[in-house]
mmCIF file of C-alpha atoms and ligand atoms in Angstrom:
data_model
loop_
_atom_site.group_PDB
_atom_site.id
_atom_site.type_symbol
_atom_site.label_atom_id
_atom_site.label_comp_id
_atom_site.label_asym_id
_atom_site.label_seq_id
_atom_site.Cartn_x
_atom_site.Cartn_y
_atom_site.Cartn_z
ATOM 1 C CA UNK I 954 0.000 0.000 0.000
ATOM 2 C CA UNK I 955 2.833 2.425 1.249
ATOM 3 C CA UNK I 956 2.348 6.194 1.137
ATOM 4 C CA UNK I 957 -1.170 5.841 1.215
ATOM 5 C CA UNK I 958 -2.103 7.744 -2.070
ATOM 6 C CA UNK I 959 -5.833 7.860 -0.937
ATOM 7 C CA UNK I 960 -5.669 9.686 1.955
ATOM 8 C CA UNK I 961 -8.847 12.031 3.370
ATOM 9 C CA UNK I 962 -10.088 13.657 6.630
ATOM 10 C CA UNK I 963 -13.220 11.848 8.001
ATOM 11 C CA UNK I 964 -13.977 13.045 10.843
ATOM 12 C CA UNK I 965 -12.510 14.615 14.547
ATOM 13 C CA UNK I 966 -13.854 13.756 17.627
ATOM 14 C CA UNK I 967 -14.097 15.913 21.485
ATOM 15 C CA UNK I 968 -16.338 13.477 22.573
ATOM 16 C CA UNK I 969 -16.921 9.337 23.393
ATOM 17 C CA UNK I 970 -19.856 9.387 21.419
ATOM 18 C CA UNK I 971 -18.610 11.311 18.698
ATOM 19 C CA UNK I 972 -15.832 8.692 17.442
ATOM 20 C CA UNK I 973 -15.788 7.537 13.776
ATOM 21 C CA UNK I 974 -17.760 4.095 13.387
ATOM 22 C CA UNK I 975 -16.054 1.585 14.990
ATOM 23 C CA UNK I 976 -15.125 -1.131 11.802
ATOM 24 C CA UNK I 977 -12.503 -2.038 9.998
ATOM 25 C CA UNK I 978 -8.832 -1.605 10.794
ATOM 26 C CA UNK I 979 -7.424 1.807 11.873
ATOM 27 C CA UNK I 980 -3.852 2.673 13.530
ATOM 28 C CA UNK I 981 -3.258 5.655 15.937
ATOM 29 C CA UNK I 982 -0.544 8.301 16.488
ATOM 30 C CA UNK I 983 -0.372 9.134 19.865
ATOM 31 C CA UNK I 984 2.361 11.596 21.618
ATOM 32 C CA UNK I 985 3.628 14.576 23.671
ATOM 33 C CA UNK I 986 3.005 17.884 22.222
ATOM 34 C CA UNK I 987 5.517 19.144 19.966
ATOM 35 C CA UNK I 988 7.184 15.450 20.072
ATOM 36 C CA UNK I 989 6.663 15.754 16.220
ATOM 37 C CA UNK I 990 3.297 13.876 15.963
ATOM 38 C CA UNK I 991 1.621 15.944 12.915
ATOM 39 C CA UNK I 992 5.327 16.320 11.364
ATOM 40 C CA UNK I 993 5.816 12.359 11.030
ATOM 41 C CA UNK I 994 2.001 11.674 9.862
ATOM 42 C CA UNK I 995 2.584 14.402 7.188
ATOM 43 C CA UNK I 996 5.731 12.704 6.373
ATOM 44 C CA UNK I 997 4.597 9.074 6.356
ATOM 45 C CA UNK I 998 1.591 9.510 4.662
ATOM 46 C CA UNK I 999 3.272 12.477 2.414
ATOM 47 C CA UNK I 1000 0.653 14.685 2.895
ATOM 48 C CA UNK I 1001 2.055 17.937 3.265
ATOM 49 C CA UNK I 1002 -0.903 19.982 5.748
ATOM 50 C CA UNK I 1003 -2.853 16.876 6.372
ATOM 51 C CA UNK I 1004 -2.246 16.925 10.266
ATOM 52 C CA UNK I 1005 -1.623 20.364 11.587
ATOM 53 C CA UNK I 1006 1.738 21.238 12.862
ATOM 54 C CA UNK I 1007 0.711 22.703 15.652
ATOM 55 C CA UNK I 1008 1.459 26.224 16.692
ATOM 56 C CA UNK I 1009 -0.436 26.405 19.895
ATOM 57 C CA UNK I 1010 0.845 24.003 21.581
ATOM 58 C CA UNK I 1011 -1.720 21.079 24.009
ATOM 59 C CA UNK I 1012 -4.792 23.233 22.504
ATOM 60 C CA UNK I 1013 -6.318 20.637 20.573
ATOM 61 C CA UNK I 1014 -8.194 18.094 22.636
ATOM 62 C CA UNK I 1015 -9.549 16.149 19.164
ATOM 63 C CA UNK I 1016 -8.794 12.680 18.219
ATOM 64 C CA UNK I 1017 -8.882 13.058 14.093
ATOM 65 C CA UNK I 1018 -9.478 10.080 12.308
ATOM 66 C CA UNK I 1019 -8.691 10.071 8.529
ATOM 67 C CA UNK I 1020 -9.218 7.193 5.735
ATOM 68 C CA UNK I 1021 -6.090 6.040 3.926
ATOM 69 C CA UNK I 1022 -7.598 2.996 2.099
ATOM 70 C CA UNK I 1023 -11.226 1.589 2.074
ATOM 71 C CA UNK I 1024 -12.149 0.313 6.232
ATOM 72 C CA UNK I 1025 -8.346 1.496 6.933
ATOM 73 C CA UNK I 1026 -8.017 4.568 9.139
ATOM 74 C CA UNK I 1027 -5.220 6.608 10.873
ATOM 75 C CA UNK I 1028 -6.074 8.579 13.887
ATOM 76 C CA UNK I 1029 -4.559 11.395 15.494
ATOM 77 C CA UNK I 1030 -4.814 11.347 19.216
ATOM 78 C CA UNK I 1031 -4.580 14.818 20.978
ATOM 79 C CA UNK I 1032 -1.233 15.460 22.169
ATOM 80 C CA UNK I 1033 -0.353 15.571 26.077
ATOM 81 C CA UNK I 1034 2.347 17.035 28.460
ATOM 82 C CA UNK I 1035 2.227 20.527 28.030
ATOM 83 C CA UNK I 1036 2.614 22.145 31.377
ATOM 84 C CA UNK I 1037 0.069 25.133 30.727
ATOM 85 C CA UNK I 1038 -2.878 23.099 29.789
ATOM 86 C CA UNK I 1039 -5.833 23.774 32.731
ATOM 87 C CA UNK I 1040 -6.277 20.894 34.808
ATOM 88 C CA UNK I 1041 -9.568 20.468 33.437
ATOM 89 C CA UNK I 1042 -8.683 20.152 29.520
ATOM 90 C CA UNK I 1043 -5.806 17.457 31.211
ATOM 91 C CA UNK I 1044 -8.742 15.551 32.949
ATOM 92 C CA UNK I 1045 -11.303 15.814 29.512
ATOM 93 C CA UNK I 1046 -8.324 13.978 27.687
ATOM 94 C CA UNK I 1047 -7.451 11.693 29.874
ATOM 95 C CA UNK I 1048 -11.507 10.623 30.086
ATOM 96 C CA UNK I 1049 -11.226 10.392 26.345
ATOM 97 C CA UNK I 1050 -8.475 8.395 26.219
ATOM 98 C CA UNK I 1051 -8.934 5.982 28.467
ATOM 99 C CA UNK I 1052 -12.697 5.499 26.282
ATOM 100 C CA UNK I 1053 -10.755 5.352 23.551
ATOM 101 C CA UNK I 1054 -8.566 2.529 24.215
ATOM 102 C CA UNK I 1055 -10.891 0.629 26.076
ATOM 103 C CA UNK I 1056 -14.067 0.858 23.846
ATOM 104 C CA UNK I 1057 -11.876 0.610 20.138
ATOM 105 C CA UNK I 1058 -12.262 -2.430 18.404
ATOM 106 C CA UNK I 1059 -10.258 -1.764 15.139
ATOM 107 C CA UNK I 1060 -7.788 -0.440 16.878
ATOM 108 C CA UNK I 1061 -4.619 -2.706 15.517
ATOM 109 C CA UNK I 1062 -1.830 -0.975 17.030
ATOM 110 C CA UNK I 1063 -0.472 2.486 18.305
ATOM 111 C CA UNK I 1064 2.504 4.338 16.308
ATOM 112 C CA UNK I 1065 4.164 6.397 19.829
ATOM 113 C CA UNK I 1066 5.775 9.327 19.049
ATOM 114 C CA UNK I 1067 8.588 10.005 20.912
ATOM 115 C CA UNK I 1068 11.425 13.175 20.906
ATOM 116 C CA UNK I 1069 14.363 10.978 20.472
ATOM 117 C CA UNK I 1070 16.365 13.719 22.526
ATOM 118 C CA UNK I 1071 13.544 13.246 25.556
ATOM 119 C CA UNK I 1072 13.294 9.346 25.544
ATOM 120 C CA UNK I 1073 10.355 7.887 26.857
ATOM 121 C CA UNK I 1074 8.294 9.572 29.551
ATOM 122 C CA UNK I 1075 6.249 8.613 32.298
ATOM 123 C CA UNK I 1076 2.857 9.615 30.438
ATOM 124 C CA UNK I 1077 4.402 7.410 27.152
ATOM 125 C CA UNK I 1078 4.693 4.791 29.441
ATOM 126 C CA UNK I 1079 1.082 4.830 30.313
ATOM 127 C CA UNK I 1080 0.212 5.233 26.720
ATOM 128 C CA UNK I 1081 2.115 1.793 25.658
ATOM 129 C CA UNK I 1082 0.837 0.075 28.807
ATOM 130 C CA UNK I 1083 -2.879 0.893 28.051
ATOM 131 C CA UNK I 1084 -2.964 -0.509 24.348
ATOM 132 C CA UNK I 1085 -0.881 -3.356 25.229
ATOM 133 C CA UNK I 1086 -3.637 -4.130 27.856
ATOM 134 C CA UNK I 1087 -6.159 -4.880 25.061
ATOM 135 C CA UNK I 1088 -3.599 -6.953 23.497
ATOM 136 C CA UNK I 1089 -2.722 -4.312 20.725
ATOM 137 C CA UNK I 1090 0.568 -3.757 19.343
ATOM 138 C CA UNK I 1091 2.886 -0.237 19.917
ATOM 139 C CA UNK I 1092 6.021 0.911 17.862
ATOM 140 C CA UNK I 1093 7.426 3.512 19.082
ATOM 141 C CA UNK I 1094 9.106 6.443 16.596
ATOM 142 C CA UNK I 1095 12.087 8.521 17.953
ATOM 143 C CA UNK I 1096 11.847 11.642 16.357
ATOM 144 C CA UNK I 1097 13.999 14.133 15.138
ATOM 145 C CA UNK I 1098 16.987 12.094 14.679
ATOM 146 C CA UNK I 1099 18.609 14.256 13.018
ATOM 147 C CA UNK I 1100 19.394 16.341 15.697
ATOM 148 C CA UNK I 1101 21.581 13.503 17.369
ATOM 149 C CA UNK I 1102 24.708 11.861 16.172
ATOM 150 C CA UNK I 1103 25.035 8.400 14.942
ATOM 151 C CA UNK I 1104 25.866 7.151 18.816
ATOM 152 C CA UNK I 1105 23.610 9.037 20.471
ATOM 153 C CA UNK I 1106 20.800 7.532 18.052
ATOM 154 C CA UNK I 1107 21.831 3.871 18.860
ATOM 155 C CA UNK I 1108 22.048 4.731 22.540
ATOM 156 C CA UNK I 1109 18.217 6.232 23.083
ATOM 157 C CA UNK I 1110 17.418 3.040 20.561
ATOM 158 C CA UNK I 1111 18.765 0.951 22.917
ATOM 159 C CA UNK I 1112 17.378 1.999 26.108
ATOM 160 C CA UNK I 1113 13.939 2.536 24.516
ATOM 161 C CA UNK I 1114 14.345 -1.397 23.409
ATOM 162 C CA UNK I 1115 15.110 -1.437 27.542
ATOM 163 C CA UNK I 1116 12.601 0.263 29.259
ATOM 164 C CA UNK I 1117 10.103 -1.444 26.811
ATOM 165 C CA UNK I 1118 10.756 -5.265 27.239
ATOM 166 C CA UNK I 1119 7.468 -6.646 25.281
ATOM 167 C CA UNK I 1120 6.950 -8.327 22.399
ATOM 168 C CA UNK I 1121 4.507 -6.569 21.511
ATOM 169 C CA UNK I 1122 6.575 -3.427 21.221
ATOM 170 C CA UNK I 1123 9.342 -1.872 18.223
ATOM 171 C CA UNK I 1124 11.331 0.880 17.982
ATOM 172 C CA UNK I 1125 13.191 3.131 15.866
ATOM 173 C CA UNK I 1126 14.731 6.415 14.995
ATOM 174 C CA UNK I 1127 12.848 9.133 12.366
ATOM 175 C CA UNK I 1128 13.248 12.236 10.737
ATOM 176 C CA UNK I 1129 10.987 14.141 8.759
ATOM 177 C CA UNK I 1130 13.600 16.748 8.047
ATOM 178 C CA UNK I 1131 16.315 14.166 7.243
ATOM 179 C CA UNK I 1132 13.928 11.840 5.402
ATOM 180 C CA UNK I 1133 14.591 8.653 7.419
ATOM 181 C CA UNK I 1134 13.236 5.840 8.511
ATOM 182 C CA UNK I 1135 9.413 6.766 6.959
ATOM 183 C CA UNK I 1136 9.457 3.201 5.030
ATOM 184 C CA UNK I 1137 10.316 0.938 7.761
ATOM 185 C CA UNK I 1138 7.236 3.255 9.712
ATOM 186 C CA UNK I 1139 4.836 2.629 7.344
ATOM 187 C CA UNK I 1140 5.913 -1.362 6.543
ATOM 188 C CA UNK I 1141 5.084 -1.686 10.339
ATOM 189 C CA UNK I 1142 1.652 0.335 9.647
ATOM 190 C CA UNK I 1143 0.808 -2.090 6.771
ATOM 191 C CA UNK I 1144 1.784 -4.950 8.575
ATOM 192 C CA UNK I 1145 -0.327 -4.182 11.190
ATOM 193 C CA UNK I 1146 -3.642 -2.962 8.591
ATOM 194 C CA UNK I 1147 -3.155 -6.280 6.583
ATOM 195 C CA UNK I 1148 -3.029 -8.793 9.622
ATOM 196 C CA UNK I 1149 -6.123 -10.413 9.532
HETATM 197 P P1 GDP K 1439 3.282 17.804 17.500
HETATM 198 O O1 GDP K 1439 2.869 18.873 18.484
HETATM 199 O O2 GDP K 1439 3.707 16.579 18.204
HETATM 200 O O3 GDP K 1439 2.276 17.545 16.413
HETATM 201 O O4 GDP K 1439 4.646 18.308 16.825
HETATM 202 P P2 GDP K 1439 4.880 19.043 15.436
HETATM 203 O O5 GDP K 1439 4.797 18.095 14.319
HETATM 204 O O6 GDP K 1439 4.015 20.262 15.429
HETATM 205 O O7 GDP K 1439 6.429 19.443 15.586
HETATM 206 C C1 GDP K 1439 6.907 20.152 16.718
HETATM 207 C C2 GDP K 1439 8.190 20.878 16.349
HETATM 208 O O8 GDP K 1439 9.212 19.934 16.069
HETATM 209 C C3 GDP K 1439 8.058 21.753 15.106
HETATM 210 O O9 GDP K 1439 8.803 22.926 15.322
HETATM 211 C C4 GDP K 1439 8.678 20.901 14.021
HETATM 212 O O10 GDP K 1439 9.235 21.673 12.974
HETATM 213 C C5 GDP K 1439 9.763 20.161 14.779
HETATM 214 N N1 GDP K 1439 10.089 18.874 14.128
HETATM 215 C C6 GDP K 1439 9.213 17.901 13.776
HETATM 216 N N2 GDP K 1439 9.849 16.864 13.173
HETATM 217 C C7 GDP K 1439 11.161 17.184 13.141
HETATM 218 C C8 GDP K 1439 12.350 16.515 12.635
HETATM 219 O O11 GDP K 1439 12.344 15.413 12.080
HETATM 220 N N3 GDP K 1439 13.536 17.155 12.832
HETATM 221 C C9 GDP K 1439 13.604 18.360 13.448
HETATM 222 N N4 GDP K 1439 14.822 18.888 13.607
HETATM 223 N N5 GDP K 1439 12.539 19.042 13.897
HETATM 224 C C10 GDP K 1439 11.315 18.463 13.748
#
């Protein structure tokens, strides 16, 4: 399939009961704001605008869901972490998500985006631990590679291999702005949106 040619914007959700119908096969992006979550779907699906790089950062509280192929969906799960978000936007989203990984049926597996300078956080963590729960699988993509050396890279690979001792879970290092690693993302999305 790779690079998703048919890509389109169905539908965002703020609410439970708002959530696209819940058939066929669909992967989500979750991740801190400003980890690089709209940069690597734009990248991977090579859709320039598609998700919204986002300038205010922890504002959005949608989940958007988006077609790339017919009963195949990738959805964008509201970003989290950013200190000045009220405490009452941090609860709605963590209501949401919870419903959301609990309730999803086609959910196949969750792409975690990760700031490959950061590592994994404690609120990543939670985000792996919740989808593998329901027996889903996670991959987790350490972005903006390019801002670390060769070493560096291996090391955070390494250590997010360590700190995420599952089966269940992958790794590696991205970069929209140095062009890498968006095939080995999306054979692990197709993988995942073939399995039957
Ligand atoms: P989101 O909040 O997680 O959706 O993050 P964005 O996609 O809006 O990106 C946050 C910031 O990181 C922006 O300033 C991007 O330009 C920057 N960024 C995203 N991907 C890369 C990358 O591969 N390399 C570098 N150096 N910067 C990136």
């Amino acid at each position: 399939m790779s690079n998703y040619p048919h890509v389109k914007f169905l539908t965002s959700a703020n609410q439970a009961n708002r959530l696209a119908p819940d058939v066929g096969r669909e992967v989500a992006f979750a991740g801190r704001s400003n980890s690089g979550k709209s940069t690597a779907i734009n990248a991977i699906t090579q859709r320039a605008g598609l998700a919204r790089v986002s300038r205010t950062p922890g504002r959005t509280q949608l989940i958007n869901f988006f077609e790339i192929g017919p009963g195949l969906r990738l959805v964008d799960l509201p970003g989290y972490g950013y200190a000045k978000v009220p405490e009452s936007v941090r609860a709605h989203w963590l209501a949401l998500m919870q419903h959301y990984f609990n309730v999803r049926e086609s959910l196949v597996g969750l792409i975690l985006i990760v700031d490959s300078r950061r590592g994994l956080g404690a609120q990543d963590v939670a985000m792996l631990e919740w989808v593998l729960a329901r027996g889903r699988q996670a991959h987790v993509l350490l972005t903006k590679a390019d801002k670390l050396n060769r070493q560096e890279g291996q090391k955070v690979l390494r250590e997010t291999a360590a700190a995420c001792q599952d089966a269940a879970v992958s790794a590696q290092l991205f970069s929209a702005l140095a062009k890498r690693g968006f095939e080995e993302a999306r054979s692990v999305m197709d993988r995942w949106l073939a399995a039957a």
